[in-house]
Coordinates of C-alpha atoms in Angstrom, one line a residue:
X1 CA -0.1 0.2 -0.2
X2 CA 2.6 2.4 1.0
X3 CA 4.6 1.6 -2.5
X4 CA 1.3 2.4 -4.5
X5 CA 1.2 5.7 -2.6
X6 CA 4.6 6.3 -3.1
X7 CA 4.2 5.8 -6.7
X8 CA 1.2 7.8 -7.2
X9 CA 2.8 10.7 -5.2
X10 CA 5.8 10.3 -7.4
X11 CA 3.5 10.5 -10.8
X12 CA 2.1 13.8 -9.3
X13 CA 5.4 15.2 -8.8
X14 CA 6.7 14.1 -12.4
X15 CA 3.3 15.6 -14.0
X16 CA 2.4 18.9 -12.5
X17 CA 1.4 20.3 -15.8
X18 CA -1.1 17.6 -16.4
X19 CA -2.2 17.8 -12.7
X20 CA -3.0 21.8 -13.1
X21 CA -4.2 21.6 -16.7
X22 CA -7.6 23.2 -16.0
X23 CA -6.3 25.6 -14.5
X24 CA -3.6 26.5 -17.4
X25 CA -6.8 26.1 -19.9
X26 CA -8.5 28.9 -18.2
X27 CA -5.1 31.2 -18.0
X28 CA -4.3 30.5 -21.4
X29 CA -6.6 32.9 -23.4
X30 CA -6.1 35.8 -21.3
X31 CA -2.3 35.2 -21.3
X32 CA -2.4 34.9 -25.1
X33 CA -4.6 38.2 -25.4
X34 CA -2.3 40.0 -22.9
X35 CA 0.7 38.8 -25.0
X36 CA -0.4 39.9 -28.1
X37 CA -2.1 43.5 -27.0
X38 CA 0.4 44.2 -24.4
X39 CA 3.5 43.0 -25.3
X40 CA 3.2 42.9 -29.2
X41 CA 3.0 46.5 -29.8
X42 CA 6.3 47.0 -27.7
X43 CA 8.8 47.1 -30.3
X44 CA 7.1 49.9 -31.7
X45 CA 8.9 51.9 -29.2
X46 CA 11.8 52.2 -31.4
X47 CA 10.7 55.0 -33.5
X48 CA 10.9 57.1 -30.6
X49 CA 14.6 56.6 -31.3
X50 CA 14.1 56.8 -35.0
X51 CA 13.2 59.6 -37.8
X52 CA 10.1 57.3 -38.3
X53 CA 9.2 57.1 -42.5
X54 CA 6.0 55.7 -43.2
X55 CA 7.6 54.8 -46.5
X56 CA 10.9 53.2 -44.9
X57 CA 9.1 51.3 -42.4
X58 CA 10.1 51.0 -38.7
X59 CA 13.5 49.1 -39.2
X60 CA 14.2 51.3 -42.3
X61 CA 14.3 54.6 -40.9
X62 CA 17.5 56.2 -39.8
X63 CA 18.4 56.4 -36.0
X64 CA 18.2 59.7 -34.5
X65 CA 19.3 58.9 -31.1
X66 CA 18.0 60.9 -28.6
X67 CA 16.9 63.8 -31.1
X68 CA 13.7 63.2 -30.4
X69 CA 13.4 63.6 -27.0
X70 CA 15.6 66.8 -27.1
X71 CA 12.8 68.1 -29.6
X72 CA 10.4 67.4 -27.0
X73 CA 11.6 69.0 -24.1
X74 CA 12.7 71.9 -26.0
X75 CA 9.2 72.6 -27.3
X76 CA 6.7 75.1 -25.3
X77 CA 3.5 73.3 -26.0
X78 CA 5.3 69.7 -24.0
X79 CA 6.2 72.1 -21.1
X80 CA 2.4 73.4 -21.0
X81 CA 1.3 70.1 -21.3
X82 CA 3.4 68.5 -18.6
X83 CA 2.2 71.3 -16.3
X84 CA -1.3 70.7 -16.7
X85 CA -1.0 66.9 -16.6
X86 CA 0.7 67.6 -13.1
X87 CA -2.1 69.8 -12.0
X88 CA -4.6 67.1 -12.9
X89 CA -3.0 64.4 -11.6
X90 CA -2.5 66.3 -8.4
X91 CA -6.1 66.7 -8.2
X92 CA -6.8 63.2 -8.9
X93 CA -4.5 61.9 -6.1
X94 CA -5.5 64.7 -3.4
X95 CA -9.4 64.7 -3.9
X96 CA -10.8 61.9 -6.4
X97 CA -8.6 58.9 -4.9
X98 CA -10.2 59.4 -1.5
X99 CA -13.7 59.9 -3.0
X100 CA -14.5 56.2 -3.2
X101 CA -12.9 55.5 0.0
X102 CA -15.3 58.2 1.8
X103 CA -18.6 56.8 -0.1
X104 CA -17.7 53.2 0.7
X105 CA -17.4 54.1 4.2
X106 CA -20.6 56.1 4.4
X107 CA -22.4 53.1 2.7
X108 CA -20.8 50.7 5.3
X109 CA -22.8 52.9 8.1
X110 CA -26.1 52.9 6.8
X111 CA -28.6 50.5 8.2
X112 CA -31.3 51.0 5.8
X113 CA -30.4 48.6 3.1
X114 CA -33.3 49.7 0.5
X115 CA -31.5 53.0 0.9
X116 CA -28.1 51.6 0.6
X117 CA -28.9 49.8 -2.5
X118 CA -30.3 52.6 -4.2
X119 CA -27.4 54.9 -3.4
X120 CA -25.0 52.2 -4.7
X121 CA -27.1 51.4 -7.8
X122 CA -27.1 55.3 -8.9
X123 CA -23.5 55.9 -8.0
X124 CA -22.5 52.9 -10.5
X125 CA -24.7 54.2 -13.3
X126 CA -22.4 56.8 -14.8
X127 CA -19.6 54.3 -14.9
X128 CA -21.3 52.6 -17.6
X129 CA -21.8 55.7 -20.0
X130 CA -19.0 57.1 -22.3
X131 CA -17.6 60.4 -21.5
X132 CA -19.0 61.5 -25.1
X133 CA -22.5 61.6 -23.5
X134 CA -21.2 62.7 -19.9
X135 CA -19.5 65.7 -21.5
X136 CA -22.5 66.2 -23.9
X137 CA -24.9 66.1 -20.4
X138 CA -22.3 68.8 -18.7
X139 CA -22.4 71.1 -21.8
X140 CA -26.1 71.1 -21.8
X141 CA -26.6 71.7 -18.0
X142 CA -23.6 74.0 -17.5
X143 CA -24.5 75.9 -20.7
X144 CA -25.6 79.6 -20.9
X145 CA -29.5 78.3 -20.9
X146 CA -28.9 75.3 -18.7
X147 CA -30.2 74.5 -15.6
X148 CA -27.5 75.6 -13.5
X149 CA -27.7 79.3 -14.9
X150 CA -31.5 78.9 -14.3
X151 CA -31.1 78.2 -11.0
X152 CA -28.8 80.9 -10.2
X153 CA -31.0 83.2 -11.9
X154 CA -33.6 82.5 -9.3
X155 CA -31.2 84.3 -6.8
X156 CA -30.3 87.1 -8.8
X157 CA -26.8 85.4 -9.6
X158 CA -25.9 86.1 -13.3
X159 CA -25.4 82.8 -15.3
X160 CA -21.9 82.2 -16.6
X161 CA -20.7 79.8 -19.7
X162 CA -18.7 77.5 -17.4
X163 CA -16.8 75.5 -20.2
X164 CA -15.8 77.9 -21.8
X165 CA -13.8 79.7 -18.8
X166 CA -10.5 78.2 -18.0
X167 CA -10.9 79.3 -14.0
X168 CA -13.5 76.6 -13.8
X169 CA -12.2 74.0 -15.8
X170 CA -10.3 72.3 -13.0
X171 CA -13.2 72.2 -10.7
X172 CA -15.5 70.8 -13.4
X173 CA -12.7 68.2 -14.2
X174 CA -12.8 67.2 -10.5
X175 CA -16.7 67.0 -9.9
X176 CA -17.5 65.4 -13.1
X177 CA -14.8 62.7 -12.6
X178 CA -15.7 62.0 -8.7
X179 CA -19.3 61.7 -10.2
X180 CA -18.3 59.3 -13.1
X181 CA -15.9 57.0 -11.3
X182 CA -16.9 57.0 -7.5
X183 CA -19.3 54.3 -7.3
X184 CA -17.1 52.0 -9.5
X185 CA -14.3 52.9 -7.6
X186 CA -16.0 52.3 -4.2
X187 CA -17.0 48.5 -5.0
X188 CA -13.4 47.6 -3.9
X189 CA -13.4 49.1 -0.7
X190 CA -17.0 47.7 0.0
X191 CA -15.8 44.5 -0.5
X192 CA -12.8 45.0 2.0
X193 CA -14.9 46.2 4.2
X194 CA -17.0 43.1 4.1
X195 CA -14.0 41.4 4.9
X196 CA -13.6 43.0 8.5
X197 CA -14.1 40.7 11.7
X198 CA -17.5 42.1 13.0
X199 CA -16.1 40.9 16.6
X200 CA -13.7 43.6 16.0
X201 CA -16.6 46.3 15.8
X202 CA -18.5 44.5 18.8
X203 CA -15.5 44.6 20.8
X204 CA -15.2 48.3 20.2
X205 CA -18.7 48.8 21.3
X206 CA -18.3 47.1 24.3
X207 CA -15.4 49.2 25.1
X208 CA -17.5 52.4 24.9
X209 CA -16.4 53.4 21.1
X210 CA -18.4 55.7 19.1
X211 CA -18.9 55.2 15.4
X212 CA -16.1 57.6 14.5
X213 CA -13.8 55.8 16.7
X214 CA -14.8 52.5 15.5
X215 CA -14.3 53.9 11.9
X216 CA -10.7 55.5 13.0
X217 CA -9.4 52.5 14.7
X218 CA -10.9 49.5 13.2
X219 CA -12.6 50.0 9.7
X220 CA -9.8 52.6 8.5
X221 CA -7.1 49.8 9.7
X222 CA -8.6 47.2 8.4
X223 CA -9.1 48.3 4.8
X224 CA -5.6 50.1 4.9
X225 CA -3.9 47.1 2.7
X226 CA -6.4 47.7 0.1
X227 CA -5.7 51.5 0.1
X228 CA -2.1 51.0 -0.1
X229 CA -2.5 49.0 -3.4
X230 CA -5.0 50.7 -4.9
X231 CA -2.6 54.0 -4.3
X232 CA 0.5 52.0 -5.9
X233 CA -1.7 51.1 -9.1
X234 CA -3.0 54.5 -9.5
X235 CA 0.9 55.9 -9.2
X236 CA 1.2 53.5 -12.4
X237 CA -1.0 55.9 -14.5
X238 CA -0.1 59.1 -12.6
X239 CA 0.6 61.0 -15.9
X240 CA -2.6 59.4 -17.5
X241 CA -5.1 61.3 -16.1
X242 CA -7.6 60.7 -18.6
X243 CA -7.8 61.4 -22.3
X244 CA -11.7 60.7 -22.9
X245 CA -12.7 63.2 -20.3
X246 CA -10.2 66.0 -20.9
X247 CA -10.4 65.7 -25.0
X248 CA -14.3 66.0 -24.5
X249 CA -14.4 68.7 -21.8
X250 CA -12.0 70.9 -23.5
X251 CA -12.9 74.1 -25.7
X252 CA -10.6 76.6 -27.7
X253 CA -11.2 79.0 -24.9
X254 CA -10.0 76.3 -22.2
X255 CA -7.0 74.7 -24.3
X256 CA -4.2 76.6 -22.3
X257 CA -5.2 74.9 -19.2
X258 CA -6.6 71.4 -20.6
X259 CA -3.8 70.5 -23.0
X260 CA -2.3 67.5 -21.2
X261 CA 0.4 64.9 -22.6
X262 CA -2.4 62.6 -24.2
X263 CA -3.8 65.3 -26.2
X264 CA -0.2 66.5 -26.9
X265 CA 0.5 63.1 -28.3
X266 CA -2.6 63.3 -30.2
X267 CA -1.6 66.5 -32.0
X268 CA 1.6 65.1 -33.0
X269 CA 0.0 61.9 -34.2
X270 CA -2.4 63.9 -36.4
X271 CA 0.6 66.3 -37.7
X272 CA 1.8 62.8 -38.6
X273 CA 5.3 63.1 -36.3
X274 CA 5.0 59.7 -35.0
X275 CA 8.4 59.9 -33.5
X276 CA 7.7 62.7 -31.3
X277 CA 4.6 61.6 -30.1
X278 CA 6.1 58.5 -29.4
X279 CA 8.9 60.0 -27.3
X280 CA 6.3 61.7 -25.5
X281 CA 4.4 58.5 -24.5
X282 CA 7.9 56.8 -23.5
X283 CA 8.3 59.6 -21.4
X284 CA 4.9 59.3 -19.8
X285 CA 5.7 55.2 -19.3
X286 CA 8.6 55.7 -17.6
X287 CA 7.6 58.3 -15.3
X288 CA 4.5 56.0 -14.3
X289 CA 7.1 52.9 -14.0
X290 CA 9.2 55.2 -11.9
X291 CA 6.6 56.3 -9.2
X292 CA 5.4 52.6 -9.0
X293 CA 9.0 51.4 -8.0
X294 CA 9.2 54.4 -5.8
X295 CA 5.9 54.2 -4.1
X296 CA 6.3 50.6 -3.7
X297 CA 9.8 50.8 -2.3
X298 CA 8.6 53.4 0.2
X299 CA 5.7 51.0 1.1
X300 CA 7.7 48.1 1.8
X301 CA 10.0 50.4 4.3
X302 CA 6.8 51.1 6.0
X303 CA 5.1 47.8 6.0
X304 CA 6.5 45.2 3.8
X305 CA 3.1 43.1 3.8
X306 CA 1.5 46.1 2.1
X307 CA 4.0 46.2 -1.0
X308 CA 2.9 45.3 -4.2
X309 CA 6.4 43.1 -4.2

């Protein structure tokens, strides 16, 4: 018996692929798609270091060294795009990123389940609507004859063309982004809240802790690992502040404050300067990777269990 058991264990050790074959078959389609669409286009990065010609092709075009990067940083438009991107990325991290956490905490404190489900459903809906439609709704609401100006008119306040004024662009960007993403982003934090041991809250109540003290000493530490991981992941797209949103909300009068790296790349593509647009994309990717590595290093120094790797 012991001989047969030992032989069976030996066969299992010799055929790990057969043992995990169902899992490998499930994993395989996603792996192939990822390799084709994520790693397949990577060799195209090389045109950032070439004077790319459509006729000569990627491999036939002449090498340009770092000339495209020198042109990139010498251009005044790119400096303006970096500045605007940093402002919007900073607003994302400071205001937009905590919004789903706050919504999840508020929903967690609600005890009337029908109202809780209604709020969750309504907050999810904008995520399924494209920014083309959302921007059209905003242009209607914030237009000169829109409901917002009509409401302000009831109090004798003069209406304004909000989306045509650059000083209101950042406010509209933040509010609209929270509107579109807060419900969907809260799903992960709601799942993390559901994983907190209820006896911890019960023990806190037995010790006389009020709701705020329970949130501070039980709930927030319970979701801290999830918040740390989501923050690190958001750093990877620090300079990708949302092309669809910015592009659809931009008007000629707000171009100066709304021009970001992604719209700069699009302009270069439309002018057939592929090498310069790729150089801008490479710069964007390198900054994102650097921020992730730096953020992960800081997190690992503070608490190794909350780092990505």
